[in-house]
GROMACS .gro file of C-alpha atoms in nm:
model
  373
    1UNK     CA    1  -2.339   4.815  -4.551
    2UNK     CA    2  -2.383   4.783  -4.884
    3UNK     CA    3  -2.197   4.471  -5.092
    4UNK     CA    4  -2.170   4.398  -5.455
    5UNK     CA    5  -2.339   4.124  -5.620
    6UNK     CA    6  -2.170   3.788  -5.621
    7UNK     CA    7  -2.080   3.557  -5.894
    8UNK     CA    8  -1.893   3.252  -5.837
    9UNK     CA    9  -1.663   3.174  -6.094
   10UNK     CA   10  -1.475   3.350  -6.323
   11UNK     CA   11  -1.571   3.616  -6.591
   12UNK     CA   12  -1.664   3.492  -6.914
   13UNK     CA   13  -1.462   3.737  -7.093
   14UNK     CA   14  -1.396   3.467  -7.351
   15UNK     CA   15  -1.673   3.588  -7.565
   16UNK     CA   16  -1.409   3.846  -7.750
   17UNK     CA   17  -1.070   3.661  -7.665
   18UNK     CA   18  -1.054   3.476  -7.985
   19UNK     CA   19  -0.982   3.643  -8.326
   20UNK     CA   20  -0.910   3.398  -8.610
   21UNK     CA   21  -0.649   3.446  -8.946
   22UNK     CA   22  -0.696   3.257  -9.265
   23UNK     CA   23  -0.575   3.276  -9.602
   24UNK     CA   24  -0.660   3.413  -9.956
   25UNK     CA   25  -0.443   3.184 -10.091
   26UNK     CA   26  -0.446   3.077 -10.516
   27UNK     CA   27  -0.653   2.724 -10.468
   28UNK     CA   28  -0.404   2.615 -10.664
   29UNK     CA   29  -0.110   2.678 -10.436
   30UNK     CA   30  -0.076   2.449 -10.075
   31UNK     CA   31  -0.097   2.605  -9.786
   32UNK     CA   32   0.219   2.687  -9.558
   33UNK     CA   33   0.255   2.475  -9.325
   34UNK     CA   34   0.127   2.594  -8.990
   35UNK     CA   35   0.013   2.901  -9.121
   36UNK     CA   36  -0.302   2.849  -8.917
   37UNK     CA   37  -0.114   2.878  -8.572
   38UNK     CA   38   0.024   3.128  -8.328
   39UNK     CA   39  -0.142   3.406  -8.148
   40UNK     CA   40  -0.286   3.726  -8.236
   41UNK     CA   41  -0.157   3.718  -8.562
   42UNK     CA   42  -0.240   3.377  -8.663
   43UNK     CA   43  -0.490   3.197  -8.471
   44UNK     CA   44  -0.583   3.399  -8.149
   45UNK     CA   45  -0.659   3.736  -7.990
   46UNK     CA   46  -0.481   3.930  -7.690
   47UNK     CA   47  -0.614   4.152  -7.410
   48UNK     CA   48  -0.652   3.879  -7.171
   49UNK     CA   49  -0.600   3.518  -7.114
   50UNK     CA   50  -0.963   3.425  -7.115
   51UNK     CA   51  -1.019   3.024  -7.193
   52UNK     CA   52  -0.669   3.049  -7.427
   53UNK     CA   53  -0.830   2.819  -7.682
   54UNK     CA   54  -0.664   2.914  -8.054
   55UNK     CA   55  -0.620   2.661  -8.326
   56UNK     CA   56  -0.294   2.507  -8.347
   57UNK     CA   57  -0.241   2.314  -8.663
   58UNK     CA   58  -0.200   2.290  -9.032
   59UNK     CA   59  -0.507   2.450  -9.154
   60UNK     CA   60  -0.650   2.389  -9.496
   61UNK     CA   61  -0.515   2.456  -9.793
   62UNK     CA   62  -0.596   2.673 -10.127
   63UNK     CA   63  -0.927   2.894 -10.130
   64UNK     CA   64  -0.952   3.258 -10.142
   65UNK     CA   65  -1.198   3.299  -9.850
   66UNK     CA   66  -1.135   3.147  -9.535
   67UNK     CA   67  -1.431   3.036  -9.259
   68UNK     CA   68  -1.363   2.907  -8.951
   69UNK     CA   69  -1.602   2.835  -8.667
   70UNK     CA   70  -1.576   2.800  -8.318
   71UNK     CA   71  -1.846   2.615  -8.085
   72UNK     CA   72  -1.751   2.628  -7.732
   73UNK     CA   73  -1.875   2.506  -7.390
   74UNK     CA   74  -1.823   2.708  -7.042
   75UNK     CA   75  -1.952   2.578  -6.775
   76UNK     CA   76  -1.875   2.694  -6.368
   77UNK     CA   77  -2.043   2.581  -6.033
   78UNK     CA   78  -2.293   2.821  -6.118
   79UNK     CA   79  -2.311   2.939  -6.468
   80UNK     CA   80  -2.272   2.774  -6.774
   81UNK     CA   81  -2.219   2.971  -7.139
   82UNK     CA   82  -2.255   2.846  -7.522
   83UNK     CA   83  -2.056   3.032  -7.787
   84UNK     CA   84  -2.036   3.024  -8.135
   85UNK     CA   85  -1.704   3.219  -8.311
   86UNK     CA   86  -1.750   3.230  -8.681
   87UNK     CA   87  -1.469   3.373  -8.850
   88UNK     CA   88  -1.438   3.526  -9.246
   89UNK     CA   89  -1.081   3.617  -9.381
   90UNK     CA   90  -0.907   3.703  -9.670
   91UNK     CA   91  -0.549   3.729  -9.760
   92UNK     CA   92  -0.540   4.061  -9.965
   93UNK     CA   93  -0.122   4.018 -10.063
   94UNK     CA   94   0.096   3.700  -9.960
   95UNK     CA   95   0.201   3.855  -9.605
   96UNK     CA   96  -0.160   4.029  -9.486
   97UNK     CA   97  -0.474   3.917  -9.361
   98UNK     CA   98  -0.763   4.054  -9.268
   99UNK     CA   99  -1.103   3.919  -9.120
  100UNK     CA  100  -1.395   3.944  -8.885
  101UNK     CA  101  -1.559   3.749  -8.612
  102UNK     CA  102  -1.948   3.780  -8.569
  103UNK     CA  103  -1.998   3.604  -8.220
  104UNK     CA  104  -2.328   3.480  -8.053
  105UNK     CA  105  -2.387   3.366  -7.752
  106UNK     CA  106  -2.626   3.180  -7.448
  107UNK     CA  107  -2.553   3.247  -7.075
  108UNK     CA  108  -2.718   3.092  -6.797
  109UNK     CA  109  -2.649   3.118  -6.445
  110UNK     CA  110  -2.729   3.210  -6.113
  111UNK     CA  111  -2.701   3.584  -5.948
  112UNK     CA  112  -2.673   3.739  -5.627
  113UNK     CA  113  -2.680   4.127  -5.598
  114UNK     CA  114  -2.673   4.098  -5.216
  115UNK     CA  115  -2.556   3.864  -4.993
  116UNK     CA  116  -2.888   3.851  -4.797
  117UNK     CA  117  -3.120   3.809  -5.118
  118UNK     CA  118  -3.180   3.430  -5.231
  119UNK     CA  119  -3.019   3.383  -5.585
  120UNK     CA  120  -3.170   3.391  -5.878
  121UNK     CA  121  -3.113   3.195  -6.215
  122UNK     CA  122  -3.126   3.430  -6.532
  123UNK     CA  123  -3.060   3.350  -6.917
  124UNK     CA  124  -2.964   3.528  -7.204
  125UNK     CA  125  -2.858   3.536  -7.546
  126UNK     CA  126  -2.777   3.652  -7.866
  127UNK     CA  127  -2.522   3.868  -8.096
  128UNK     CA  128  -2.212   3.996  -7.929
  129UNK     CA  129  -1.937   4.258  -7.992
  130UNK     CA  130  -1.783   4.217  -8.343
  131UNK     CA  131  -1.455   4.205  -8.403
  132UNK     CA  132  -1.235   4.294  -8.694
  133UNK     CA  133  -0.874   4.198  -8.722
  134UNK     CA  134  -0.551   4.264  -8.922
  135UNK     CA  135  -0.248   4.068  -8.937
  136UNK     CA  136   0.127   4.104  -9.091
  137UNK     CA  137   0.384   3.860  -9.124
  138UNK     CA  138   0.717   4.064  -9.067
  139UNK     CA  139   1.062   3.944  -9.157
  140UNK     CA  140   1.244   3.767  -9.458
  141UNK     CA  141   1.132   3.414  -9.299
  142UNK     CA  142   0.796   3.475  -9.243
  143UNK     CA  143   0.844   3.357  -8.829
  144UNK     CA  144   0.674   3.654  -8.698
  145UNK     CA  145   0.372   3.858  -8.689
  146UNK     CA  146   0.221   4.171  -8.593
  147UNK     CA  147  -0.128   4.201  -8.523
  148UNK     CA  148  -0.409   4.434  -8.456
  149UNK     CA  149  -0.784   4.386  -8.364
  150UNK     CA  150  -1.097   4.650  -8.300
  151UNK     CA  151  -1.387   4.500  -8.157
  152UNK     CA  152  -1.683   4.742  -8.154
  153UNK     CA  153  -2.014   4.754  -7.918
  154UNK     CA  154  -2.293   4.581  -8.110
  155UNK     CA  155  -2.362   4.361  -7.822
  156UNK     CA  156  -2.630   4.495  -7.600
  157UNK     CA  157  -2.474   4.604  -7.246
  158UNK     CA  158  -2.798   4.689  -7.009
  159UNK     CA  159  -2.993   4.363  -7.046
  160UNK     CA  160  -3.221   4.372  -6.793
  161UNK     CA  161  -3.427   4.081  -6.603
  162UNK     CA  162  -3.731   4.145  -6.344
  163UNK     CA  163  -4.103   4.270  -6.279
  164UNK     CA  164  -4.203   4.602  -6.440
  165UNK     CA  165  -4.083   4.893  -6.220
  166UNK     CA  166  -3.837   4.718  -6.023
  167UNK     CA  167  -3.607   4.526  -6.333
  168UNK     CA  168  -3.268   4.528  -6.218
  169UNK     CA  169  -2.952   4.515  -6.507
  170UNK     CA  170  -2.757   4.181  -6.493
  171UNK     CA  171  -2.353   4.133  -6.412
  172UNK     CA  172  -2.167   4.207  -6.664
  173UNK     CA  173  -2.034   3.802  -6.750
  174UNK     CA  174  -2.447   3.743  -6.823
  175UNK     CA  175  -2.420   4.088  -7.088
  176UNK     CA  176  -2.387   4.013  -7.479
  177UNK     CA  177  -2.097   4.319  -7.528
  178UNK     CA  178  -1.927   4.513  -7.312
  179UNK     CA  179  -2.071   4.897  -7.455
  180UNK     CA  180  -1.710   4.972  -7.565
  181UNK     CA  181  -1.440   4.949  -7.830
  182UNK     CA  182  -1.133   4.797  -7.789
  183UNK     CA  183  -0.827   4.795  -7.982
  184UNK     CA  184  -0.613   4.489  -7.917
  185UNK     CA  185  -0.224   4.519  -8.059
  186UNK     CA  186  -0.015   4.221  -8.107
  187UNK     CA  187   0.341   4.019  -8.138
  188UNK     CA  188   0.337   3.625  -8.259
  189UNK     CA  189   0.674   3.442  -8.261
  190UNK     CA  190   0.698   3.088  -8.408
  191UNK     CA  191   0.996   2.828  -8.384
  192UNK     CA  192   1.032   2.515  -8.549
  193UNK     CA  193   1.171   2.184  -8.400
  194UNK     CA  194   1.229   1.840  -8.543
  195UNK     CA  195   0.826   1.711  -8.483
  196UNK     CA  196   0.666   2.037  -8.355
  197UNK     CA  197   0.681   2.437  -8.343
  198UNK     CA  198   0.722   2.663  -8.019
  199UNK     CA  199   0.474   2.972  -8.026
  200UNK     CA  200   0.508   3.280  -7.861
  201UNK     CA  201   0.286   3.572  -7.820
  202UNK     CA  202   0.204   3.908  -7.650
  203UNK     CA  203  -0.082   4.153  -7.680
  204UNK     CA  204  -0.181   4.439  -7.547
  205UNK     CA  205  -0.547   4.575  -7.495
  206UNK     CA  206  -0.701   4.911  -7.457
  207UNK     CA  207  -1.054   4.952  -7.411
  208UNK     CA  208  -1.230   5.307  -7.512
  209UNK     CA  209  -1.587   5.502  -7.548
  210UNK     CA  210  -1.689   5.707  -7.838
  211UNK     CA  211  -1.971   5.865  -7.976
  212UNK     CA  212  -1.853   6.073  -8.221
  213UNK     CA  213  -2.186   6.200  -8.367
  214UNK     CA  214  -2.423   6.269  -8.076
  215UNK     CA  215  -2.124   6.328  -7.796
  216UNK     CA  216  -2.387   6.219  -7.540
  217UNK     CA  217  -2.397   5.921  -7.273
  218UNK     CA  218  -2.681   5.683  -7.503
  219UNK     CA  219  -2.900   5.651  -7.166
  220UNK     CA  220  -2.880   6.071  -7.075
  221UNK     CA  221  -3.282   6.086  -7.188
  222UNK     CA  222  -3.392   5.769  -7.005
  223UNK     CA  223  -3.174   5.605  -6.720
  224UNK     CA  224  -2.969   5.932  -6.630
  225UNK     CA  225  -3.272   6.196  -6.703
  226UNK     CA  226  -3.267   6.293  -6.350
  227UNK     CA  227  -2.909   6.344  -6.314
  228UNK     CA  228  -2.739   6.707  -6.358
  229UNK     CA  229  -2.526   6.634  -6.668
  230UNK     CA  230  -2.150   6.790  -6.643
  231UNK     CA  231  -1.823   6.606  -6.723
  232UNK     CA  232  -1.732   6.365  -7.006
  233UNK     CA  233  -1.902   6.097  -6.859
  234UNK     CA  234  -2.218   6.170  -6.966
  235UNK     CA  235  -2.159   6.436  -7.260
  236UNK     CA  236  -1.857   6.325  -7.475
  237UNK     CA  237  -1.744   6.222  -7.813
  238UNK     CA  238  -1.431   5.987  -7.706
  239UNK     CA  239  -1.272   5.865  -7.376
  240UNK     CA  240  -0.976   5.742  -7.413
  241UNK     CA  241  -1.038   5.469  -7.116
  242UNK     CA  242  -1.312   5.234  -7.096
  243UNK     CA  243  -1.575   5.309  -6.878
  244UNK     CA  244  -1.909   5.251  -7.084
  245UNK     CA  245  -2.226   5.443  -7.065
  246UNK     CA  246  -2.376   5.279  -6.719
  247UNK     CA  247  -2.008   5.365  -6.574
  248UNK     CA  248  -1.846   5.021  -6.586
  249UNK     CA  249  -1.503   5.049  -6.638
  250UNK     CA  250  -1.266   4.775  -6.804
  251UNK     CA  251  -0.896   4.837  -6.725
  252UNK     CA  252  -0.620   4.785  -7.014
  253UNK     CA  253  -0.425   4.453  -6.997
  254UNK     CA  254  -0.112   4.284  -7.121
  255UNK     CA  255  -0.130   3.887  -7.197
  256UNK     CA  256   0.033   3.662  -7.366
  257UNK     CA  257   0.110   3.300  -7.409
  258UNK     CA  258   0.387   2.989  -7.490
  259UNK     CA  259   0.205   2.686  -7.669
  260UNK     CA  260   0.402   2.411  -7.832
  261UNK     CA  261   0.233   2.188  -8.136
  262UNK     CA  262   0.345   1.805  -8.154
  263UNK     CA  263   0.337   1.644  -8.506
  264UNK     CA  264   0.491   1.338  -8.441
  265UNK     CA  265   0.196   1.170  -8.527
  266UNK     CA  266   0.026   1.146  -8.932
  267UNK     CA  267  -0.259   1.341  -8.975
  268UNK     CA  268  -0.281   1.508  -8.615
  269UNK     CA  269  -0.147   1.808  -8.411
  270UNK     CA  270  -0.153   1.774  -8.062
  271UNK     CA  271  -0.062   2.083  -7.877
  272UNK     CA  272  -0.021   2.216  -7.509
  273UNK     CA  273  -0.035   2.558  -7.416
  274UNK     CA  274  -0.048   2.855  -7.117
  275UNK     CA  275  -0.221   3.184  -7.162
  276UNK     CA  276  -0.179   3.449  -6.912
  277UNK     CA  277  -0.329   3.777  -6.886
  278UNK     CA  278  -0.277   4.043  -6.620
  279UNK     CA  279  -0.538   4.373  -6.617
  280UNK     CA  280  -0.333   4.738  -6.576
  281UNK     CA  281  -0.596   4.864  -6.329
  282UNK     CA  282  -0.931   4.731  -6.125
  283UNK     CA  283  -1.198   4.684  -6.303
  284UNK     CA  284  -1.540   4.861  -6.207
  285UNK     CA  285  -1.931   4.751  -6.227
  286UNK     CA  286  -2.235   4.978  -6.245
  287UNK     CA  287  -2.538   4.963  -6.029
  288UNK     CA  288  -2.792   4.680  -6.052
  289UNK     CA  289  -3.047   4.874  -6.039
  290UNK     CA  290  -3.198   5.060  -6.338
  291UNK     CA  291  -3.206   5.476  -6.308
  292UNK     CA  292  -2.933   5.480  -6.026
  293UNK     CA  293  -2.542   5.575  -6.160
  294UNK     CA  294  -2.316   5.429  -5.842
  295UNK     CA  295  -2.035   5.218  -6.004
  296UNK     CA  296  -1.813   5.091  -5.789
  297UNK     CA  297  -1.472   4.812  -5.810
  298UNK     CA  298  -1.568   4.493  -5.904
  299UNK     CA  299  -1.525   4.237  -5.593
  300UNK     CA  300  -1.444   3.990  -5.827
  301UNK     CA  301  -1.175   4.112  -6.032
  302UNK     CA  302  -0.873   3.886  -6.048
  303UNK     CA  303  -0.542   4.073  -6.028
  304UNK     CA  304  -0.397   3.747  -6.272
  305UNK     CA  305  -0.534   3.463  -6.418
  306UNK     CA  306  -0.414   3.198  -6.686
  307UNK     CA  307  -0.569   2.945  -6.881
  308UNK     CA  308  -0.370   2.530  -6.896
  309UNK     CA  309  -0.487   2.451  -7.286
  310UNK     CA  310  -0.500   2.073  -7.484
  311UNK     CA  311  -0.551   2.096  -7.860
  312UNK     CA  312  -0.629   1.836  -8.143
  313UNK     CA  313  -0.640   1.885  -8.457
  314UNK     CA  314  -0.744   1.638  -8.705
  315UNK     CA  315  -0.537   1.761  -9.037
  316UNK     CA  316  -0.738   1.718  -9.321
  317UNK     CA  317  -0.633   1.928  -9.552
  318UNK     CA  318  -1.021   1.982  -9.690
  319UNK     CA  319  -1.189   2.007  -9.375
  320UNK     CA  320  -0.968   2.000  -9.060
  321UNK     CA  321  -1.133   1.947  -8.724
  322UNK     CA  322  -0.982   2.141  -8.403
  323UNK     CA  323  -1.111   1.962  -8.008
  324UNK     CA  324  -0.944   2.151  -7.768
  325UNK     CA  325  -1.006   2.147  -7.332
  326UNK     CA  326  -0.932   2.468  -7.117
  327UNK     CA  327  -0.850   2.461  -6.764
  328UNK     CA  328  -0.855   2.831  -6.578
  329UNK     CA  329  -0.614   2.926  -6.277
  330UNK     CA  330  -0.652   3.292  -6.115
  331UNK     CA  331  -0.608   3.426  -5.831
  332UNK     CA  332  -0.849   3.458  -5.504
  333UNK     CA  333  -1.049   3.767  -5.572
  334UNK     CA  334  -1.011   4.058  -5.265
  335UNK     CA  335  -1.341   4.097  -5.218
  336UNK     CA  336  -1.524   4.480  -5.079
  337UNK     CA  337  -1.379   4.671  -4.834
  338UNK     CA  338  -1.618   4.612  -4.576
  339UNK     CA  339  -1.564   4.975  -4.460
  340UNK     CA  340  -1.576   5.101  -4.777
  341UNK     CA  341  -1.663   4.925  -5.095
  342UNK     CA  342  -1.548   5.228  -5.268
  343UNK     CA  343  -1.176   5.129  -5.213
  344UNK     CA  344  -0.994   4.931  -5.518
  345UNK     CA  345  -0.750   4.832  -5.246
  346UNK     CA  346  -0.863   4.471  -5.183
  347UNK     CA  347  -0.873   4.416  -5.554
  348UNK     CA  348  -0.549   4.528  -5.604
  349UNK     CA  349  -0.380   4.305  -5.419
  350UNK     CA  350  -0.199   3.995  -5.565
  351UNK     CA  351  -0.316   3.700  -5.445
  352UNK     CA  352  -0.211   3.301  -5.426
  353UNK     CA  353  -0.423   3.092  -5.696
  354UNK     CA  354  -0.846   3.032  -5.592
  355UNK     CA  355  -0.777   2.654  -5.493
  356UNK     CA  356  -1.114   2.592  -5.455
  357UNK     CA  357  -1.178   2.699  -5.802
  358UNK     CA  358  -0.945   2.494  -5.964
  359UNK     CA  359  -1.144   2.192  -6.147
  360UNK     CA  360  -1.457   2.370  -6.073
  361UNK     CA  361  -1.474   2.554  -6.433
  362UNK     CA  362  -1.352   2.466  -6.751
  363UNK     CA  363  -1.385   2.500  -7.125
  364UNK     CA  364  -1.441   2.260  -7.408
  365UNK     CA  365  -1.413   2.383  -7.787
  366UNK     CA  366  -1.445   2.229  -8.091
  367UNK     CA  367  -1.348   2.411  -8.455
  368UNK     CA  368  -1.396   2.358  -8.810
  369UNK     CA  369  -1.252   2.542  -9.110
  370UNK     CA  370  -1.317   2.519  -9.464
  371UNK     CA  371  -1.182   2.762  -9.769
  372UNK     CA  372  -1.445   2.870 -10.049
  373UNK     CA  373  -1.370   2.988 -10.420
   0.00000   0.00000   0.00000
């Protein structure tokens, strides 16, 4: 009986959750208050709760290009990841923004293909999947948003870790990009009270393949060379679902979150927030082993998770500083079929939250922004 590797933990499909909105604002005109905030169209991305971390706060003001970089922390009972978000925007007209997020990245952790092998601990790092984003305030008080992000596959997909002839291609939480686009739409909502603002947002995700010049499967002449070729998984110019070229599939999601910003106090935002993201479909993983196509559902896949989020920002209008802690909830993960790991119905199945998860991962973040020119 064969079983699917096992990593403790969640996913760390943070690495593309966050997408960040600045201004191109006249340096001589302040900055709206809160502009900064809200979800995919103002401080966040959809497609999946992920850590949940998004700036809440009053920005900077003035400046016609906007930077704003994330460093964050990830760390499991056995993995640990170090991220670094930076951000460019620029407000073509008074309502629109539009920007991009270059991310890089460090995993380490420990893996275990089989449940008879002895784990092993495996690093890597480097430039992920790049994201660009679009954002439009909508309505004659400027209170909501609509949103909409492409992230593309720069991020290599098939790293690889072992002795010549017998490497074997790592999970896909220790890869640097997913080997997929994905096109993430979006609906912010914000409401102001007598010290603080309510957010709301919701987002949906859909993950794809294309090659729209070569219409083949990148790894046809070296991983698949031995495999009779047919379908549109291994000749194609698009799919519109997202299995990628080793035959991983990522499902579509909905998410979505309610956050509430406190500025009772001078010179800081304090804000508390839930994220919650739920995937349309079970998610898939390709073989370990290099030159063998057998992808099968992903024993770990969480049928729910959501993300319990602290902010603080430090307002300076110049220079604002952004700490922020993430706590993860999600639900037990299924596990294989014993009779046959072939079967998505174990992963299917809603479950009651991984207790003995809870505490055991979490996420620290800490964000500057600054405007130029």
């Amino acid at each position: 009986m064969k079983k699917n590797f096992l990593i403790k933990g969640c996913s760390l499909v943070a690495l593309a959750a966050v997408a960040f909105y600045a201004g191109f604002n006249s340096p001589v005109t302040p900055a709206t208050p809160w502009q900064s905030i809200g979800g995919c169209g103002a401080g966040g991305s959809g497609g999946g709760s992920g850590d949940g971390i998004k700036w809440i706060g009053q920005g900077v003001s003035g400046g016609y290009l906007e930077a704003e970089v994330f460093t964050k922390y990830n760390v499991g009972q056995n993995f640990s990841a170090f991220t670094v978000n930076p951000h460019f925007s620029i407000k073509p007209t008074w309502d629109t923004k539009v920007g991009v997020t270059i991310p890089f990245m460090s995993h380490q952790g420990e893996v275990q293909y089989r449940s008879n092998q002895t784990p092993t601990d495996r690093t890597t790092g480097g430039l992920g999947d790049i994201s660009f984003d679009f954002s439009k305030t909508i309505g004659s008080g400027g209170a909501a948003s609509l949103s909409a992000s492409l992230t593309i596959p720069t991020g290599q997909y098939d790293v690889k870790r072992g002795k010549d002839g017998g490497k074997e291609i790592l999970p896909s939480s220790f890869q640097k990009g997913s080997g997929l686009y994905s096109l993430t739409l979006g609906w912010d909502y914000s409401r102001d009270t007598d010290k603080g603002i309510w957010l709301y947002s919701l987002s949906y995700t859909h993950p794809f393949a294309m090659h729209l010049f070569s219409g083949e499967n990148e790894f046809n002449d070296s991983y698949w060379k031995d495999i009779k070729k047919h379908g549109d998984r291994f000749n194609y110019r698009f799919k519109p679902y997202g299995e990628n070229d080793l035959g991983a599939f990522t499902p579509p999601s909905i998410g979505g979150s309610v956050a509430y910003g406190y500025r009772g106090r001078s010179g800081i935002v304090q804000s508390f927030g839930v994220n919650f993201s739920i995937p349309l479909g079970v998610a898939w993983i390709s073989s370990e082993s290099e030159g063998t196509y057998d992808p099968r559902p992903d024993p770990d896949h969480q049928a729910w998770s959501l993300a319990l989020v602290y902010g603080l920002e430090f307002s300076n209008p110049d220079f604002p500083v952004f700490l922020a802690f993430s706590l993860p909830i999600h639900d037990k993960a299924g596990g294989a079929n014993a009779q046959n790991e072939y079967s998505e119905k174990p992963m299917k199945k809603w479950n009651a939250p991984d207790w003995s998860d809870i505490g055991q991962q979490w996420t620290i973040a800490v964000g500057v922004k600054g405007s130029f020119f």
